[in-house]
PDB file of C-alpha atoms in Angstrom:
ATOM      1  CA  MET A   1     105.885 119.534 144.464  1.00 86.00           C
ATOM      2  CA  THR A   2     103.295 117.764 143.357  1.00 95.00           C
ATOM      3  CA  ARG A   3     100.421 117.062 145.826  1.00 98.00           C
ATOM      4  CA  VAL A   4      97.427 114.724 146.653  1.00 98.00           C
ATOM      5  CA  ARG A   5      94.328 116.512 146.742  1.00 98.00           C
ATOM      6  CA  LEU A   6      90.635 115.170 147.743  1.00 98.00           C
ATOM      7  CA  ASP A   7      87.575 117.094 147.904  1.00 96.00           C
ATOM      8  CA  LEU A   8      84.485 115.038 149.959  1.00 96.00           C
ATOM      9  CA  PHE A   9      80.932 115.842 150.701  1.00 97.00           C
ATOM     10  CA  ALA A  10      79.659 114.854 153.701  1.00 97.00           C
ATOM     11  CA  SER A  11      76.492 115.883 155.911  1.00 98.00           C
ATOM     12  CA  LEU A  12      76.380 117.125 159.420  1.00 98.00           C
ATOM     13  CA  ASP A  13      75.829 113.443 160.818  1.00 97.00           C
ATOM     14  CA  GLY A  14      78.829 112.244 158.653  1.00 97.00           C
ATOM     15  CA  TYR A  15      77.594 110.447 155.823  1.00 97.00           C
ATOM     16  CA  ALA A  16      78.503 110.749 151.929  1.00 95.00           C
ATOM     17  CA  PRO A  17      75.495 109.703 150.022  1.00 91.00           C
ATOM     18  CA  ALA A  18      75.669 106.140 148.296  1.00 83.00           C
ATOM     19  CA  PRO A  19      74.761 104.966 144.624  1.00 72.00           C
ATOM     20  CA  SER A  20      71.044 103.489 144.799  1.00 65.00           C
ATOM     21  CA  ALA A  21      71.608  99.958 144.824  1.00 60.00           C
ATOM     22  CA  ASP A  22      68.473  99.217 142.980  1.00 58.00           C
ATOM     23  CA  HIS A  23      68.393 102.095 140.268  1.00 51.00           C
ATOM     24  CA  PRO A  24      72.013 103.161 139.915  1.00 55.00           C
ATOM     25  CA  SER A  25      71.757 104.919 136.404  1.00 55.00           C
ATOM     26  CA  ASP A  26      68.878 107.342 138.004  1.00 60.00           C
ATOM     27  CA  HIS A  27      71.146 108.591 140.823  1.00 63.00           C
ATOM     28  CA  PRO A  28      74.332 107.334 140.150  1.00 65.00           C
ATOM     29  CA  MET A  29      75.885 109.565 142.835  1.00 73.00           C
ATOM     30  CA  GLY A  30      73.110 108.656 145.374  1.00 77.00           C
ATOM     31  CA  GLU A  31      69.570 110.021 145.904  1.00 87.00           C
ATOM     32  CA  ASP A  32      71.080 112.374 148.489  1.00 93.00           C
ATOM     33  CA  TRP A  33      73.467 113.964 146.354  1.00 90.00           C
ATOM     34  CA  GLY A  34      71.359 117.018 145.540  1.00 93.00           C
ATOM     35  CA  ALA A  35      70.855 117.401 149.259  1.00 95.00           C
ATOM     36  CA  VAL A  36      74.967 117.671 150.009  1.00 96.00           C
ATOM     37  CA  THR A  37      75.945 119.196 146.723  1.00 95.00           C
ATOM     38  CA  ALA A  38      73.531 121.940 146.595  1.00 94.00           C
ATOM     39  CA  ALA A  39      75.846 124.511 147.772  1.00 94.00           C
ATOM     40  CA  TYR A  40      78.607 123.938 145.700  1.00 93.00           C
ATOM     41  CA  THR A  41      76.168 122.724 142.482  1.00 92.00           C
ATOM     42  CA  ALA A  42      75.115 127.304 142.647  1.00 91.00           C
ATOM     43  CA  THR A  43      78.536 128.194 142.194  1.00 92.00           C
ATOM     44  CA  ARG A  44      79.609 130.003 139.519  1.00 90.00           C
ATOM     45  CA  THR A  45      82.863 127.408 138.880  1.00 90.00           C
ATOM     46  CA  PHE A  46      80.469 125.001 138.565  1.00 88.00           C
ATOM     47  CA  ARG A  47      78.051 126.048 136.334  1.00 88.00           C
ATOM     48  CA  GLU A  48      80.733 127.611 133.881  1.00 87.00           C
ATOM     49  CA  ARG A  49      83.075 124.202 134.078  1.00 81.00           C
ATOM     50  CA  VAL A  50      80.298 121.183 134.842  1.00 79.00           C
ATOM     51  CA  LEU A  51      77.215 123.300 132.842  1.00 79.00           C
ATOM     52  CA  GLY A  52      78.735 125.681 130.435  1.00 79.00           C
ATOM     53  CA  ASP A  53      77.049 128.492 131.745  1.00 81.00           C
ATOM     54  CA  THR A  54      78.749 131.840 131.607  1.00 74.00           C
ATOM     55  CA  SER A  55      75.307 133.781 132.590  1.00 69.00           C
ATOM     56  CA  GLY A  56      75.449 134.107 135.899  1.00 59.00           C
ATOM     57  CA  GLU A  57      77.709 136.741 138.213  1.00 59.00           C
ATOM     58  CA  ASP A  58      80.324 135.962 140.042  1.00 58.00           C
ATOM     59  CA  ALA A  59      79.518 136.721 143.669  1.00 59.00           C
ATOM     60  CA  GLY A  60      82.954 135.684 144.622  1.00 70.00           C
ATOM     61  CA  ASP A  61      81.085 133.836 148.241  1.00 91.00           C
ATOM     62  CA  LEU A  62      82.944 131.148 149.997  1.00 95.00           C
ATOM     63  CA  ASP A  63      81.740 128.445 148.644  1.00 95.00           C
ATOM     64  CA  ASP A  64      82.677 129.830 145.234  1.00 93.00           C
ATOM     65  CA  GLN A  65      86.100 130.661 146.418  1.00 94.00           C
ATOM     66  CA  TYR A  66      86.556 126.830 147.544  1.00 95.00           C
ATOM     67  CA  ALA A  67      84.940 125.478 143.919  1.00 93.00           C
ATOM     68  CA  ALA A  68      87.574 127.239 142.091  1.00 92.00           C
ATOM     69  CA  ALA A  69      90.462 126.247 144.799  1.00 94.00           C
ATOM     70  CA  ALA A  70      89.431 122.998 143.967  1.00 93.00           C
ATOM     71  CA  VAL A  71      90.541 122.812 140.350  1.00 91.00           C
ATOM     72  CA  GLU A  72      92.982 125.210 140.183  1.00 94.00           C
ATOM     73  CA  GLY A  73      96.603 123.473 139.484  1.00 96.00           C
ATOM     74  CA  VAL A  74      95.455 119.707 138.502  1.00 97.00           C
ATOM     75  CA  GLY A  75      97.734 117.814 136.164  1.00 98.00           C
ATOM     76  CA  ALA A  76      95.856 114.731 136.757  1.00 98.00           C
ATOM     77  CA  GLU A  77      92.632 112.536 138.258  1.00 97.00           C
ATOM     78  CA  ILE A  78      91.928 109.879 139.706  1.00 98.00           C
ATOM     79  CA  MET A  79      88.755 108.058 140.056  1.00 95.00           C
ATOM     80  CA  GLY A  80      86.948 104.979 140.924  1.00 93.00           C
ATOM     81  CA  ALA A  81      84.922 102.758 138.221  1.00 90.00           C
ATOM     82  CA  ALA A  82      81.807 103.293 140.002  1.00 87.00           C
ATOM     83  CA  MET A  83      82.259 107.336 139.313  1.00 89.00           C
ATOM     84  CA  PHE A  84      83.160 106.542 135.718  1.00 89.00           C
ATOM     85  CA  GLY A  85      80.132 104.807 135.860  1.00 86.00           C
ATOM     86  CA  LEU A  86      81.768 101.745 134.702  1.00 83.00           C
ATOM     87  CA  HIS A  87      79.111  99.641 137.289  1.00 77.00           C
ATOM     88  CA  THR A  88      76.379 100.747 135.871  1.00 77.00           C
ATOM     89  CA  PHE A  89      77.048 100.407 132.471  1.00 77.00           C
ATOM     90  CA  PRO A  90      79.511  97.390 132.238  1.00 75.00           C
ATOM     91  CA  ASP A  91      78.862  95.667 129.091  1.00 74.00           C
ATOM     92  CA  ASP A  92      77.992  99.197 126.681  1.00 80.00           C
ATOM     93  CA  PRO A  93      81.552  99.278 125.103  1.00 77.00           C
ATOM     94  CA  ASP A  94      80.796 103.195 123.785  1.00 81.00           C
ATOM     95  CA  TRP A  95      79.803 104.072 127.342  1.00 85.00           C
ATOM     96  CA  LYS A  96      82.321 106.954 128.078  1.00 88.00           C
ATOM     97  CA  GLY A  97      81.459 108.707 131.402  1.00 88.00           C
ATOM     98  CA  TRP A  98      78.744 110.547 133.565  1.00 85.00           C
ATOM     99  CA  TRP A  99      79.754 113.984 131.274  1.00 84.00           C
ATOM    100  CA  GLY A 100      79.595 114.187 127.910  1.00 86.00           C
ATOM    101  CA  ASP A 101      81.537 114.936 125.078  1.00 87.00           C
ATOM    102  CA  GLN A 102      83.612 117.069 126.354  1.00 89.00           C
ATOM    103  CA  PRO A 103      84.363 116.348 130.515  1.00 91.00           C
ATOM    104  CA  PRO A 104      85.498 118.964 132.791  1.00 88.00           C
ATOM    105  CA  PHE A 105      88.528 117.716 133.763  1.00 93.00           C
ATOM    106  CA  GLY A 106      90.885 118.450 131.343  1.00 94.00           C
ATOM    107  CA  THR A 107      93.826 116.007 132.064  1.00 96.00           C
ATOM    108  CA  PRO A 108      94.670 112.780 132.083  1.00 97.00           C
ATOM    109  CA  VAL A 109      92.226 110.526 134.380  1.00 97.00           C
ATOM    110  CA  TYR A 110      93.405 107.285 135.633  1.00 98.00           C
ATOM    111  CA  VAL A 111      90.092 105.023 136.522  1.00 96.00           C
ATOM    112  CA  LEU A 112      90.291 101.962 138.606  1.00 96.00           C
ATOM    113  CA  THR A 113      88.719  99.369 138.032  1.00 93.00           C
ATOM    114  CA  HIS A 114      89.389  95.434 137.768  1.00 91.00           C
ATOM    115  CA  THR A 115      88.406  95.358 134.022  1.00 87.00           C
ATOM    116  CA  ALA A 116      91.262  96.726 132.798  1.00 85.00           C
ATOM    117  CA  PRO A 117      93.071  97.042 130.624  1.00 87.00           C
ATOM    118  CA  ARG A 118      90.671  98.988 128.372  1.00 89.00           C
ATOM    119  CA  PRO A 119      91.355 101.368 125.926  1.00 92.00           C
ATOM    120  CA  SER A 120      92.222 104.897 126.730  1.00 95.00           C
ATOM    121  CA  ILE A 121      89.465 107.162 125.636  1.00 94.00           C
ATOM    122  CA  GLU A 122      90.347 110.812 124.290  1.00 96.00           C
ATOM    123  CA  MET A 123      87.464 112.892 125.006  1.00 95.00           C
ATOM    124  CA  THR A 124      87.435 116.857 123.937  1.00 92.00           C
ATOM    125  CA  GLY A 125      88.745 119.478 126.008  1.00 91.00           C
ATOM    126  CA  GLY A 126      92.050 117.406 127.181  1.00 94.00           C
ATOM    127  CA  THR A 127      90.333 114.695 129.275  1.00 95.00           C
ATOM    128  CA  THR A 128      92.145 111.340 128.397  1.00 97.00           C
ATOM    129  CA  PHE A 129      90.151 108.481 130.275  1.00 96.00           C
ATOM    130  CA  HIS A 130      93.129 105.297 131.176  1.00 97.00           C
ATOM    131  CA  PHE A 131      91.833 102.439 133.272  1.00 95.00           C
ATOM    132  CA  ARG A 132      94.018 101.198 135.726  1.00 96.00           C
ATOM    133  CA  ASP A 133      94.361  97.699 137.664  1.00 95.00           C
ATOM    134  CA  ASP A 134      97.231  98.178 139.648  1.00 96.00           C
ATOM    135  CA  THR A 135      97.500  99.568 143.365  1.00 97.00           C
ATOM    136  CA  LEU A 136      97.081 102.812 144.153  1.00 97.00           C
ATOM    137  CA  ASP A 137     100.691 103.693 145.172  1.00 97.00           C
ATOM    138  CA  ALA A 138     101.237 102.176 141.747  1.00 98.00           C
ATOM    139  CA  VAL A 139      98.209 104.402 140.017  1.00 98.00           C
ATOM    140  CA  LEU A 140      99.155 107.430 141.820  1.00 98.00           C
ATOM    141  CA  ALA A 141     103.394 106.908 140.638  1.00 98.00           C
ATOM    142  CA  GLU A 142     101.725 107.206 136.907  1.00 98.00           C
ATOM    143  CA  ALA A 143      99.339 109.731 137.657  1.00 98.00           C
ATOM    144  CA  SER A 144     101.841 112.409 139.474  1.00 98.00           C
ATOM    145  CA  GLU A 145     104.026 111.281 136.633  1.00 97.00           C
ATOM    146  CA  ALA A 146     101.541 112.306 134.149  1.00 97.00           C
ATOM    147  CA  ALA A 147     100.720 115.535 136.270  1.00 97.00           C
ATOM    148  CA  ASP A 148     104.068 117.110 135.370  1.00 96.00           C
ATOM    149  CA  GLY A 149     104.702 119.358 138.389  1.00 96.00           C
ATOM    150  CA  GLN A 150     101.276 120.245 138.902  1.00 98.00           C
ATOM    151  CA  ASP A 151      98.914 118.259 142.115  1.00 98.00           C
ATOM    152  CA  VAL A 152      96.923 114.401 141.472  1.00 98.00           C
ATOM    153  CA  ARG A 153      93.190 114.936 142.272  1.00 97.00           C
ATOM    154  CA  VAL A 154      91.255 111.989 144.060  1.00 97.00           C
ATOM    155  CA  GLY A 155      88.261 112.578 142.703  1.00 90.00           C
ATOM    156  CA  GLY A 156      86.301 109.567 144.140  1.00 84.00           C
ATOM    157  CA  GLY A 157      83.746 108.158 144.591  1.00 88.00           C
ATOM    158  CA  ILE A 158      83.897 107.569 148.160  1.00 92.00           C
ATOM    159  CA  GLY A 159      85.168 104.193 148.322  1.00 93.00           C
ATOM    160  CA  THR A 160      88.205 105.590 146.559  1.00 95.00           C
ATOM    161  CA  ALA A 161      88.499 108.760 148.788  1.00 96.00           C
ATOM    162  CA  ARG A 162      88.375 106.467 152.074  1.00 96.00           C
ATOM    163  CA  ASP A 163      90.910 104.023 150.051  1.00 97.00           C
ATOM    164  CA  PHE A 164      93.174 107.235 149.694  1.00 98.00           C
ATOM    165  CA  LEU A 165      92.731 108.677 153.138  1.00 97.00           C
ATOM    166  CA  ARG A 166      93.309 105.180 154.626  1.00 97.00           C
ATOM    167  CA  ALA A 167      96.555 103.899 153.228  1.00 97.00           C
ATOM    168  CA  GLY A 168      97.981 108.262 154.054  1.00 97.00           C
ATOM    169  CA  LEU A 169      98.273 109.188 150.732  1.00 98.00           C
ATOM    170  CA  VAL A 170      96.508 112.721 151.023  1.00 98.00           C
ATOM    171  CA  ASP A 171      97.818 115.698 151.271  1.00 98.00           C
ATOM    172  CA  ASP A 172      95.204 118.242 151.361  1.00 98.00           C
ATOM    173  CA  LEU A 173      91.626 116.931 152.121  1.00 98.00           C
ATOM    174  CA  HIS A 174      88.686 119.523 151.961  1.00 98.00           C
ATOM    175  CA  VAL A 175      85.199 118.445 152.987  1.00 98.00           C
ATOM    176  CA  MET A 176      82.231 120.518 152.404  1.00 97.00           C
ATOM    177  CA  VAL A 177      79.785 119.598 154.967  1.00 98.00           C
ATOM    178  CA  ALA A 178      76.257 120.320 153.916  1.00 98.00           C
ATOM    179  CA  PRO A 179      73.903 121.811 156.690  1.00 97.00           C
ATOM    180  CA  VAL A 180      71.889 118.077 156.131  1.00 98.00           C
ATOM    181  CA  LEU A 181      71.307 115.425 158.592  1.00 98.00           C
ATOM    182  CA  LEU A 182      70.739 112.272 156.416  1.00 97.00           C
ATOM    183  CA  ASP A 183      71.397 109.363 158.534  1.00 96.00           C
ATOM    184  CA  ARG A 184      72.190 106.692 155.351  1.00 95.00           C
ATOM    185  CA  GLY A 185      75.319 106.287 152.836  1.00 94.00           C
ATOM    186  CA  VAL A 186      78.550 105.784 153.853  1.00 95.00           C
ATOM    187  CA  ARG A 187      80.386 106.784 156.924  1.00 96.00           C
ATOM    188  CA  VAL A 188      82.764 109.357 155.982  1.00 96.00           C
ATOM    189  CA  TRP A 189      84.726 109.643 158.662  1.00 97.00           C
ATOM    190  CA  ASP A 190      85.321 106.000 159.806  1.00 96.00           C
ATOM    191  CA  GLU A 191      88.387 103.940 160.219  1.00 96.00           C
ATOM    192  CA  LEU A 192      90.421 107.572 160.266  1.00 97.00           C
ATOM    193  CA  ARG A 193      90.955 108.432 163.638  1.00 96.00           C
ATOM    194  CA  GLY A 194      94.425 110.571 164.150  1.00 96.00           C
ATOM    195  CA  LEU A 195      93.623 112.458 161.096  1.00 97.00           C
ATOM    196  CA  GLU A 196      93.873 115.738 163.000  1.00 96.00           C
ATOM    197  CA  ARG A 197      97.429 114.973 163.932  1.00 97.00           C
ATOM    198  CA  THR A 198      99.061 114.252 160.357  1.00 97.00           C
ATOM    199  CA  HIS A 199      97.478 117.224 158.971  1.00 98.00           C
ATOM    200  CA  ARG A 200      96.674 121.112 159.925  1.00 98.00           C
ATOM    201  CA  VAL A 201      93.021 121.176 161.068  1.00 98.00           C
ATOM    202  CA  THR A 202      90.950 124.478 159.868  1.00 98.00           C
ATOM    203  CA  SER A 203      87.444 125.492 159.100  1.00 98.00           C
ATOM    204  CA  GLU A 204      85.321 128.068 157.896  1.00 98.00           C
ATOM    205  CA  VAL A 205      81.466 128.480 157.725  1.00 97.00           C
ATOM    206  CA  ALA A 206      79.729 130.194 154.494  1.00 96.00           C
ATOM    207  CA  GLU A 207      77.055 131.428 153.805  1.00 94.00           C
ATOM    208  CA  SER A 208      74.880 129.261 153.142  1.00 94.00           C
ATOM    209  CA  GLY A 209      75.306 127.073 156.128  1.00 96.00           C
ATOM    210  CA  THR A 210      78.060 125.043 154.788  1.00 97.00           C
ATOM    211  CA  ILE A 211      81.343 124.358 156.879  1.00 98.00           C
ATOM    212  CA  HIS A 212      84.206 123.676 154.659  1.00 98.00           C
ATOM    213  CA  LEU A 213      87.033 121.775 156.731  1.00 98.00           C
ATOM    214  CA  SER A 214      90.454 121.873 155.308  1.00 98.00           C
ATOM    215  CA  PHE A 215      92.678 118.912 156.606  1.00 98.00           C
ATOM    216  CA  ARG A 216      96.148 119.906 155.208  1.00 98.00           C
ATOM    217  CA  ARG A 217      99.695 118.103 155.577  1.00 96.00           C
ATOM    218  CA  ASP A 218     102.655 119.914 155.889  1.00 90.00           C
TER     219      ASP A 218
END
């Protein structure tokens, strides 16, 4: 059965990084992105899938276990326009996202944008970007069909992630809480009161100090 999955990064004080309004192309995911994702970007899974670096040894630590689990069994992805980069490069017809010629998804990716319709973009490695201006339920239904029995992952950014959470559409939420205090950004938990009553909550702490919070709807 297809499940809807979401992985987020947050600080100890409950913030996710916000993109820079003044220089979005310099910090597309926010100036604090590196601070909250340091443990994730150090994993073997990230280095292999995103950077193409297979030289490191697999330490098998908890951070890497969660990073590997986040990409297993995913048949389709949904992301917002900002994560694709449409807000940063709105007038560039050749813009194909932040990930180069071979994005790390390897699945159909549905980009939510009010500038749709746009032609789909087929990339090397199995990723095809589709652009949709429709309700969350409609796009999720299309992505679920494309996933063909596998899961649908909501990739972000934080605005899109919170939209899906507030709509009650997420079955499995994993939050990597970094041991940093930001005091700025986007509040992750606002308007999500009662999530612990609809989902079973577990937590683990990695050697990096990262807290892995998991919310699962049975």
